[in-house]
Each structure stands twice: as structure tokens, then as C-alpha cells.
CSV table of C-alpha atoms and ligand atoms in Angstrom, one decimal:
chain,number,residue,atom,x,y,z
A,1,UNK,CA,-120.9,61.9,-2.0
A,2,UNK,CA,-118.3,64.1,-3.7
A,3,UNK,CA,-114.7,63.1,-1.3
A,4,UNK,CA,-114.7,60.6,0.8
A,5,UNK,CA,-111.9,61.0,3.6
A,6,UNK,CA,-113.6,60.1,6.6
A,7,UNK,CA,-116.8,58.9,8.1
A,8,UNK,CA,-118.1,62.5,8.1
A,9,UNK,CA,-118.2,62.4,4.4
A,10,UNK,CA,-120.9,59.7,3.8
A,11,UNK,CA,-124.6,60.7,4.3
A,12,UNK,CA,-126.1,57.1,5.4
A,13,UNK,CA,-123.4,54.7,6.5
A,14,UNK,CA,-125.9,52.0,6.7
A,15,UNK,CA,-126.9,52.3,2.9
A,16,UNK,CA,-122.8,52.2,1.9
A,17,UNK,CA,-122.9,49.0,3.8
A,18,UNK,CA,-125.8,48.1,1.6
A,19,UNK,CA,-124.2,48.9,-1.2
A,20,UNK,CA,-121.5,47.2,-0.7
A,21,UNK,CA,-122.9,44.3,0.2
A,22,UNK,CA,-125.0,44.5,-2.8
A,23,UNK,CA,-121.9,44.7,-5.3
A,24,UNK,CA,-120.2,41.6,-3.6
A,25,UNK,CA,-123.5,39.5,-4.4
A,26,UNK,CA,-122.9,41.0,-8.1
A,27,UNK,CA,-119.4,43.0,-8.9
A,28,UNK,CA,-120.2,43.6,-12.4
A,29,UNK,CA,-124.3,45.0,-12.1
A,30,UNK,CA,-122.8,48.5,-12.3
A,31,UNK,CA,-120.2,47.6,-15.1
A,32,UNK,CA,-121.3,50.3,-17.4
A,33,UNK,CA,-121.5,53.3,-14.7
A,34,UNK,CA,-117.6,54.3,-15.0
A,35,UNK,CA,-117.4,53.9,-18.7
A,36,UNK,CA,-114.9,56.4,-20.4
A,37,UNK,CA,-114.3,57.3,-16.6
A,38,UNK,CA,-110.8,57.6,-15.2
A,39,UNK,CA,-108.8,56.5,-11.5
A,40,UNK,CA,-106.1,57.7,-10.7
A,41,UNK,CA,-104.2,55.6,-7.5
A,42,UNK,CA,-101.7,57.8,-6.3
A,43,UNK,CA,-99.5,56.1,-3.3
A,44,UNK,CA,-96.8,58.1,-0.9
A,45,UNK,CA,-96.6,54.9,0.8
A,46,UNK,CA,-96.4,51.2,0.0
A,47,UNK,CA,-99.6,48.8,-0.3
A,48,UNK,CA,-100.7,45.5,-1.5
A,49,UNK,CA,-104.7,45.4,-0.4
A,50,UNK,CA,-105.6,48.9,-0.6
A,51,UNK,CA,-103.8,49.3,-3.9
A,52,UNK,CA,-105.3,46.2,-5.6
A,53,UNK,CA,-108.9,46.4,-4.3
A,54,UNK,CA,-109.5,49.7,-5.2
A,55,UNK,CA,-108.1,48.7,-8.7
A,56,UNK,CA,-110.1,46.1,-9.0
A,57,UNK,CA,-113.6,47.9,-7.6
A,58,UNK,CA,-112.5,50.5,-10.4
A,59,UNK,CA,-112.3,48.4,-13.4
A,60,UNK,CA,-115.6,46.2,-12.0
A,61,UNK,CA,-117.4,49.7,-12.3
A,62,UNK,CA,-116.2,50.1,-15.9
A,63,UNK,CA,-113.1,52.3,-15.1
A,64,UNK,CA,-109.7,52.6,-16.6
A,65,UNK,CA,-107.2,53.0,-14.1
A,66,UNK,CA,-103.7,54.7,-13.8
A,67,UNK,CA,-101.3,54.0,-10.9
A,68,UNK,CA,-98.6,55.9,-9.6
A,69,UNK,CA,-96.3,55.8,-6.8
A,70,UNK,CA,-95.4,59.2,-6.0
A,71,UNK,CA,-92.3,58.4,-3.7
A,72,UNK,CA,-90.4,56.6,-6.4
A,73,UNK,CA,-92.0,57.9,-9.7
A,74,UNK,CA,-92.6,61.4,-9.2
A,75,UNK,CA,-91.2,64.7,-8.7
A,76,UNK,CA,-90.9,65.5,-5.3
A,77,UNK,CA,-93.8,67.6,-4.6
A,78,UNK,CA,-93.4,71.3,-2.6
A,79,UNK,CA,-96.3,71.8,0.1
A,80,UNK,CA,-95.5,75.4,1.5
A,81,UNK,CA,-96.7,78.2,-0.1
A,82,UNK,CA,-94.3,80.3,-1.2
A,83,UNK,CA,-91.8,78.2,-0.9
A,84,UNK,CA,-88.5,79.2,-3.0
A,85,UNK,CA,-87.8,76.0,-4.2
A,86,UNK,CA,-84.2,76.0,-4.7
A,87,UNK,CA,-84.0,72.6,-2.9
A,88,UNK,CA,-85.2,68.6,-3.1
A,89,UNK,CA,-88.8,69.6,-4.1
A,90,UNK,CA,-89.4,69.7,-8.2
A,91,UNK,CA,-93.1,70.5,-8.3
A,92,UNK,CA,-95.8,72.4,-5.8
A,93,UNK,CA,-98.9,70.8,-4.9
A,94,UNK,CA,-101.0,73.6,-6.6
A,95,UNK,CA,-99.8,72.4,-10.5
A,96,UNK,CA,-99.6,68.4,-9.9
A,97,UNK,CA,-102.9,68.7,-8.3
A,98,UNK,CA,-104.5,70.2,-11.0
A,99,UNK,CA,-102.4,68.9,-13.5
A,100,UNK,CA,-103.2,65.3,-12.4
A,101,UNK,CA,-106.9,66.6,-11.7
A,102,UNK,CA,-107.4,66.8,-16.0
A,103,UNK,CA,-106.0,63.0,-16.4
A,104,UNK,CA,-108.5,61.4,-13.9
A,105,UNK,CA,-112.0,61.5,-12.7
A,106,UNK,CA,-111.4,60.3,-9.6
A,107,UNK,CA,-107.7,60.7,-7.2
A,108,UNK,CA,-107.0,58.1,-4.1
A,109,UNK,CA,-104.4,59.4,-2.4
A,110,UNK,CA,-102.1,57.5,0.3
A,111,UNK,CA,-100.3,59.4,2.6
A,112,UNK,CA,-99.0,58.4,6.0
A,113,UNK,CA,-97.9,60.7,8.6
A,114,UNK,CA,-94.9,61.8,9.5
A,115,UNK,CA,-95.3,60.6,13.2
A,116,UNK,CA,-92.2,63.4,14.5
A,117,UNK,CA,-94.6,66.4,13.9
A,118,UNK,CA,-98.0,65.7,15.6
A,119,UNK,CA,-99.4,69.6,14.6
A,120,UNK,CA,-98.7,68.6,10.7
A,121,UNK,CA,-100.0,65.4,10.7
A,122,UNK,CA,-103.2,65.5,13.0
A,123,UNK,CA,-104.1,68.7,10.3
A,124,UNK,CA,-103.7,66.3,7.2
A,125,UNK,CA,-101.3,68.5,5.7
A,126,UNK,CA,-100.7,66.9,2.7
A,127,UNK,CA,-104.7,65.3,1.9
A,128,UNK,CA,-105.9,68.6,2.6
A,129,UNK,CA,-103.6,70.2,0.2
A,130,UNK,CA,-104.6,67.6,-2.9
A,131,UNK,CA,-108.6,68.6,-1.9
A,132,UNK,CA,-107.7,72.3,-2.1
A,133,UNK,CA,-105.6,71.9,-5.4
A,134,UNK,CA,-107.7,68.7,-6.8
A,135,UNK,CA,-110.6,69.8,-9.2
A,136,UNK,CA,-112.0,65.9,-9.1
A,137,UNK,CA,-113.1,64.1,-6.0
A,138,UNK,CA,-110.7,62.8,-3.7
A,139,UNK,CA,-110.5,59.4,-1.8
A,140,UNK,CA,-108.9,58.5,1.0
A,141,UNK,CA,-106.4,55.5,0.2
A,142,UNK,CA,-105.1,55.7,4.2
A,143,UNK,CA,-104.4,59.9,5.1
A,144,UNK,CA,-102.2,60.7,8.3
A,145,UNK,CA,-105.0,60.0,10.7
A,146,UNK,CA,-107.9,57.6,9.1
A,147,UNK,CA,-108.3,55.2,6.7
A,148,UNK,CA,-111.9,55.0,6.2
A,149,UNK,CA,-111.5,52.5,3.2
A,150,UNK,CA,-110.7,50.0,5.9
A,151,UNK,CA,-113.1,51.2,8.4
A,152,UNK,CA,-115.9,50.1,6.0
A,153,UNK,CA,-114.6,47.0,5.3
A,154,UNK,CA,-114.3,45.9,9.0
A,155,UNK,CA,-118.4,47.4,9.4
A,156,UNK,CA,-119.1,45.5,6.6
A,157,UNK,CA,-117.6,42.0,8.0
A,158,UNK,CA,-119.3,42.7,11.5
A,159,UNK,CA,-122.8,43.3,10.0
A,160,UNK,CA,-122.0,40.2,8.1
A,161,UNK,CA,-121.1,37.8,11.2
A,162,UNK,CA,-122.7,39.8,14.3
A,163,UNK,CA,-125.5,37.4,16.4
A,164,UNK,CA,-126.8,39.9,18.1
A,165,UNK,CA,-128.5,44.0,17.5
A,166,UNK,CA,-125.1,45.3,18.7
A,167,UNK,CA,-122.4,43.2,19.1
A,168,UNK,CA,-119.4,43.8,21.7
A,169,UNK,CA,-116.5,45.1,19.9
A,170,UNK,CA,-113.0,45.5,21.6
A,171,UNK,CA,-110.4,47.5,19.5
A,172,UNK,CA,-107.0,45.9,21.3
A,173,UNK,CA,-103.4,47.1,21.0
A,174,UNK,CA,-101.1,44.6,19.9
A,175,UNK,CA,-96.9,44.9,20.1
A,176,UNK,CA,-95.1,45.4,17.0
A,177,UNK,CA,-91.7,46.2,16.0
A,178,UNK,CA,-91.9,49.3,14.0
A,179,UNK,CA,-93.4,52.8,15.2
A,180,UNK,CA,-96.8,53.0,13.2
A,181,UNK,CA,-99.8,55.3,12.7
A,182,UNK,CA,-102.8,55.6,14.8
A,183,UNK,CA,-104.8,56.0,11.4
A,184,UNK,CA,-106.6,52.5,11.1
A,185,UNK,CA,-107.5,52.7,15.4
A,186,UNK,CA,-108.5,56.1,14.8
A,187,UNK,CA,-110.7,55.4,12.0
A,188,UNK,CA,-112.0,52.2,13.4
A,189,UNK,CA,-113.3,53.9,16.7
A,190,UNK,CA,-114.9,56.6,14.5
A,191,UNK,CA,-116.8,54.3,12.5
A,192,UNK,CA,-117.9,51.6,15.0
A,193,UNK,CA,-119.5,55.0,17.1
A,194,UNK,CA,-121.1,55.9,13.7
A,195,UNK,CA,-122.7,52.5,13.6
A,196,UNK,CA,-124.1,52.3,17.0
A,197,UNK,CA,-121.4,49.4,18.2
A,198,UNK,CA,-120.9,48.6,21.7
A,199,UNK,CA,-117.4,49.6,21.4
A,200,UNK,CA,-114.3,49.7,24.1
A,201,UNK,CA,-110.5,49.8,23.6
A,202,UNK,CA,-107.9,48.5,25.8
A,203,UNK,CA,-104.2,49.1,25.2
A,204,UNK,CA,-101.2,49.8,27.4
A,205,UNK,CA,-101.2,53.0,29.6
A,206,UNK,CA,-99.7,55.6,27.5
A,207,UNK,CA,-101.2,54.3,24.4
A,208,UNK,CA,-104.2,56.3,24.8
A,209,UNK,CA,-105.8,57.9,21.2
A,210,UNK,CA,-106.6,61.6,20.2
A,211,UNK,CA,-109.6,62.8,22.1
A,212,UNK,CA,-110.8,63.7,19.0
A,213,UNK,CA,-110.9,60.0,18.4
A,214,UNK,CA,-111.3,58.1,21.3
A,215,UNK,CA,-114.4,60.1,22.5
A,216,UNK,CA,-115.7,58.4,25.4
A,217,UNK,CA,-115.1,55.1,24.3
A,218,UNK,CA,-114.7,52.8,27.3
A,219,UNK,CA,-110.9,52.2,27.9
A,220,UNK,CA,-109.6,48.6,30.0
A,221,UNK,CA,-106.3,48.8,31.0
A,222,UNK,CA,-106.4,44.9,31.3
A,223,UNK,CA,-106.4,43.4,28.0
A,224,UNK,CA,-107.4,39.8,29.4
A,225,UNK,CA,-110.3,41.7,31.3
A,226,UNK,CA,-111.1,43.9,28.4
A,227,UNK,CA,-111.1,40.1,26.2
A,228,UNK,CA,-114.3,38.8,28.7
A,229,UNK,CA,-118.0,38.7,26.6
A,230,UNK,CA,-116.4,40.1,23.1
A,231,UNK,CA,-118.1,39.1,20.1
A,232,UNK,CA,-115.0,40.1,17.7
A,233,UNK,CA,-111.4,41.4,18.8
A,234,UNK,CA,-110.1,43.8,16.5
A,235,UNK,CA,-106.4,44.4,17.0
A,236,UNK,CA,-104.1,46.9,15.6
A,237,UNK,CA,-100.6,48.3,17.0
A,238,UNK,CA,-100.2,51.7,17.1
A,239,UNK,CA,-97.8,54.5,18.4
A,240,UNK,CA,-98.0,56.8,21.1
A,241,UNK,CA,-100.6,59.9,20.8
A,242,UNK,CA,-99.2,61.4,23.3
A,243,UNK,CA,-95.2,60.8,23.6
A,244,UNK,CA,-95.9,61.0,19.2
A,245,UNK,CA,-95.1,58.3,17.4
A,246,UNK,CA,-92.8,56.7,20.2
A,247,UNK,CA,-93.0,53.0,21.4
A,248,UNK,CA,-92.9,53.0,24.6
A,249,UNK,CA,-92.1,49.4,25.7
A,250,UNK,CA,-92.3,46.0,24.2
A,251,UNK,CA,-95.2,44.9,26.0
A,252,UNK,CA,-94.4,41.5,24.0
A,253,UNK,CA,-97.0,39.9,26.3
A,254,UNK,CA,-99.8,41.8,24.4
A,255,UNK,CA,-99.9,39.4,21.7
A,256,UNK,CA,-103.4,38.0,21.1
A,257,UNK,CA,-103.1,34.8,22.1
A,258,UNK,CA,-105.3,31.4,22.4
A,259,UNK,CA,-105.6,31.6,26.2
A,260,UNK,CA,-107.2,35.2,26.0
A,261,UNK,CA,-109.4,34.7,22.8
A,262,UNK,CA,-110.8,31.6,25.4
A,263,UNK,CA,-112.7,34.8,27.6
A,264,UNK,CA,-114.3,36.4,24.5
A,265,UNK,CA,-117.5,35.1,23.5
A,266,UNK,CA,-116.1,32.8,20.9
A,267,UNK,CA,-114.9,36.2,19.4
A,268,UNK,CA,-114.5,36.7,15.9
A,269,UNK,CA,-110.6,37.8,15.2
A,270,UNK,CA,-109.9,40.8,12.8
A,271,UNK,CA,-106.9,42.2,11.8
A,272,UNK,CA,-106.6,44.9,8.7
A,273,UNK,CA,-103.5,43.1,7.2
A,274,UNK,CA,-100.5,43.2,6.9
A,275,UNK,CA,-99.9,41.5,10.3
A,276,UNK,CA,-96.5,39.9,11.7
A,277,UNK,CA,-97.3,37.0,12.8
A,278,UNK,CA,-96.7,35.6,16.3
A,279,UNK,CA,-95.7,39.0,17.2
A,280,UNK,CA,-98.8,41.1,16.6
A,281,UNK,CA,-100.8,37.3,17.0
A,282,UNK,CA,-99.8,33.7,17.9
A,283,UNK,CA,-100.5,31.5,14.6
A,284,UNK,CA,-102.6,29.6,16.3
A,285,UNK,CA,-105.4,32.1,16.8
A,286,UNK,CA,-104.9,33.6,12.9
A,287,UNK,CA,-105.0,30.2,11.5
A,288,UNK,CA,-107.9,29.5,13.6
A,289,UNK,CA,-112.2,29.4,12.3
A,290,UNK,CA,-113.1,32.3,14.2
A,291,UNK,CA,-109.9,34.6,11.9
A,292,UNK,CA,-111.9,36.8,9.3
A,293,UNK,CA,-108.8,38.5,7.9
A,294,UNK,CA,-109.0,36.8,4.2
A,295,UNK,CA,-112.5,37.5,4.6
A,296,UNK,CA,-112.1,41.1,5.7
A,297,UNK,CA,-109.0,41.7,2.5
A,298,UNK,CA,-112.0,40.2,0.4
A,299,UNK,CA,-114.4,43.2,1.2
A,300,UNK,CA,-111.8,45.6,0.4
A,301,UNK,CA,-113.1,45.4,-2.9
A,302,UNK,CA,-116.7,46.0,-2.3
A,303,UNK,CA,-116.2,48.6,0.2
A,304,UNK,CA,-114.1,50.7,-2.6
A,305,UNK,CA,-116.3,50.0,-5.0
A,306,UNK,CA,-119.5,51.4,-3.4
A,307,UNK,CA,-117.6,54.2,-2.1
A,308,UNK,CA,-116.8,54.6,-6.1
A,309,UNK,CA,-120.4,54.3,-6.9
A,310,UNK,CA,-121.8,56.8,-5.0
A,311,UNK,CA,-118.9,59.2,-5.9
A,312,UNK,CA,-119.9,58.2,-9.9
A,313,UNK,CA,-123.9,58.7,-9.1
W,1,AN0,C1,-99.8,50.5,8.2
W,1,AN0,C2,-100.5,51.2,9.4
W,1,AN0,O1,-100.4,50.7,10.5
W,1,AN0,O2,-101.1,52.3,9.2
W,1,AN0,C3,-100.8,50.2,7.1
W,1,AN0,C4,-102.0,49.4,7.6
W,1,AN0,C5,-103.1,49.1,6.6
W,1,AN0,N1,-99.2,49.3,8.6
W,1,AN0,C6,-97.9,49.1,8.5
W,1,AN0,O3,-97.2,49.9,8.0
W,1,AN0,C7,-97.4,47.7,8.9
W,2,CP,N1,-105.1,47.0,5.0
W,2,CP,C1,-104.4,47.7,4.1
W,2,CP,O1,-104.7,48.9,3.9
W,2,CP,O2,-103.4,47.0,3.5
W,2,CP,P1,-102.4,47.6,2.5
W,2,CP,O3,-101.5,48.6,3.3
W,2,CP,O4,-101.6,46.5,2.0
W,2,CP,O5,-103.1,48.4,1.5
């Protein structure tokens, strides 16, 4: 595997799961394969999991690691080519690509969208730039439209605590205060078709995914209806696709609560963290034993690290 940005990028999903499973039965096997190695963590936005985990998956794997958060440390970068950069941008993307490409072996990049220009983000302006500059391999730390990272981690939990050959997954929209990406709903539906799930989504009308990314997954309109027979709720909020990056209502009844997880078939909950609480989900179902969320942060680790592996190997 030389990037790894999206589901597309891995050869055998199947054996990544392995992999990862295999490193969270023994984190330090491979502790010798990154020695002398460098990663370099490079955030646009803010993170707690994604940040730490693949810190940690690093250094199990014999890494150093360096750290930098690009909206408060460094120069403001220039993306346009042949930009005259007699403005707020200090450096162009082709030098602090390749100038950060001879400190580290390996870049994670995070970098949400912009969610005002649709075009830009949906073409991963700014990841695509660091692979074209980059002369090391890049990972996705969360891009404009995926984070595959996460995806991983929520096949990995699934294979971990399905019943059943293929379980019945339901992606569910959730209300939340703030305008946020489609990235983790995007990437979830992308990987859960990868992995043969029976998947459907159900969110308010107007809610509805890129094509590019919703496919022909089954969409319920009815979240209570969508609930009936799942084996594990996933929920995530998102902002329009199509009126970009707009909430379009409160839709404050949304919230998963008790009364709806009670139609599931004693549904596992998931939830990629961070989550307000009692907003997004009542405490009661969060706090409850079908809630994998710690579980799910925990496999952060392991997913990163066999992503690391293969990249190393
Ligand atoms: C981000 C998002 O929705 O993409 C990061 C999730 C991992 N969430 C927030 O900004 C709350
Ligand atoms: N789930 C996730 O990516 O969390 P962070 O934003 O804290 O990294």
C-alpha cells in the first residue's frame, strides 16, 4: 500500500482487518519494523483520537513521531499555482510538501472542507495537492470527503461483535448544532459496501449524500422504521449535500433515543466520537451495554497501526 486516503487504496480490506486485529492481540510484535523511521502528524484541524492513536500506532511500530498543527504553527500555505503571493499565504504547497517530505517517512494529513465551495472540496483540493508535492506516502488523518482511518475502525468493531454472516447496519442522521462534514457518512457507506454489509441510511429529506457515495444504498425516510431488525446503529450528523454545508432544520426529534434503539435487534450503538451528548444521543442509550464508542476510540490505534504496517512493508 503506498497512500492510503480512501477504501480504494487498500488491496484486501479483509486482511487490514486481520491485521489489525492481530496488532491489538499484540501492539508491540512489529516494534522493530519502523525503527530509524519517521511520522509526521500534520493537523489543519483540531483532534483528540485521530491525533493520539495514530501517535501511538507509530511509536508501537518503532517510530519517532513529529506533530504539527499547521493552522496555528505554520506558515500559511498558498494552493494556487501561480499565485502572486503578495497576501496572507507565506509558503506554496510545492516547497512545504517537499520540504516536510525530507523530515518524515510517512505524512498524515487532516484537512476538513471548507463546506461553502462544494467543487473544491468534493475534488480534495488540498490532500491531493500534498500527494502531488509529497515525495513519502500520504495518510489520510480525515480529508474533505472521507476519513477512512475511522471507517476501518468501525469494520473492525462490527466484525468483532456481528452474530450473523452480514449483519444489518443502519447509518442514521443525528441533529447537531454546528454545520459539519459529510466525510465520516461518506466514508462509512464506502467501506461497509466494500465489506459486503447489509447497509441502509435513513436521515431527514434533504440530507441525502453524494451519489458518488450513497450508491444505491437503501434510504428510509423514517428513522423509527429504518431502526426495525438493526444489528448496530451507526449515527453521525452531517450537513447538506445538496443545499452545501447548510442545516436545514433542527429536526431535534432525531436524537437516538431509548424508545427507538427498543425496534433494533438489541442493536449495538456506534458513534465515531466526539459526540454531544443528549443532542446527537440521550445518555441513556451512550451509557447503556449495547454503546461500543470506548470500544470503537480503542481500535483507532490498531486500525492506524496496520494501515502503518502495510505502508512500512
Ligand atoms: C468532525 C466531523 O464531523 O467530521 C470530526 C469527526 C471525527 N466532527 C466535529 O467537528 C464535531
Ligand atoms: N473520531 C475522530 O476522528 O476523532 P478526533 O476528531 O478526535 O480525531
Amino acid at each position: 500500500m503506498k497512500n492510503f486516503t480512501s477504501v480504494n487504496d487498500v488491496p484486501n480490506i479483509e486482511k487490514l482487518v486481520q491485521d489489525a486485529l492481530n496488532a491489538k492481540a499484540n501492539p508491540l510484535k512489529m516494534n522493530d519494523l519502523g525503527k530509524g523511521k519517521t511520522m509526521g502528524l500534520l493537523f489543519f484541524n483540531p483532534s483528540l483520537r485521530t491525533r493520539l492513536s495514530t501517535h501511538k500506532a507509530a511509536l508501537n511500530l518503532g517510530m519517532s513521531v513529529m506533530t504539527m498543527d499547521m493552522d496555528k504553527h505554520g506558515w500559511k500555505l498558498e494552493f494556487e499555482d501561480g499565485a502572486v503571493m503578495n497576501a496572507n499565504t507565506a509558503e506554496h504547497i510545492r516547497e512545504g510538501a517537499a520540504v516536510i517530505s525530507q523530515y518524515c517517512d510517512i505524512i498524515g494529513i487532516r484537512t476538513f472542507p471548507t463546506l461553502t465551495d462544494r467543487k473544491q472540496d468534493y475534488s480534495e483540493h488540498i490532500l491531493n495537492q500534498f500527494m502531488q508535492y509529497a515525495t513519502v506516502p500520504i495518510v489520510s488523518l480525515e480529508s474533505a470527503t472521507r476519513h477512512p482511518l475511522q471507517s476501518l475502525t468501525d469494520l473492525i468493531t462490527i466484525r468483532e461483535h456481528q452474530k450473523t454472516e452480514r449483519p444489518k447496519v443502519v447509518l442514521s442522521w443525528a441533529p447537531h448544532p454546528k454545520a459539519l462534514p459529510q466525510a465520516v457518512a461518506n466514508s462509512f457507506l464506502e467501506w461497509m459496501i466494500a465489506a459486503n454489509m447489509e447497509v441502509s441510511v435513513t436521515h431527514p429529506e434533504g440530507y441525502e449524500l453524494s451519489p458518488e457515495f450513497a450508491q444505491n444504498v437503501p434510504i428510509e425516510y423514517n428513522q423509527k422504521k429504518a431502526f426495525e431488525g438493526a444489528d448496530f446503529i451507526y449515527t453521525k450528523n452531517w450537513s447538506s449535500y445538496n443545499d452545501y454545508g447548510k442545516i436545514l432544520a433542527q429536526n431535534s426529534n432525531w436524537m437516538i433515543t431509548p424508545d427507538k434503539m427498543a425496534v433494533t435487534n438489541e442493536a449495538y450503538f456506534m458513534h465515531c466520537l466526539p459526540v454531544r451528548r443528549n443532542v446527537v444521543v440521550a445518555d441513556a442509550v451512550i451509557d447503556s451495554k449495547q454503546s461500543l464508542v470506548i470500544q470503537q476510540a480503542n481500535n483507532r490505534t490498531y486500525a492506524a497501526q496496520a494501515v502503518l504496517k502495510n505502508i512500512l512493508t
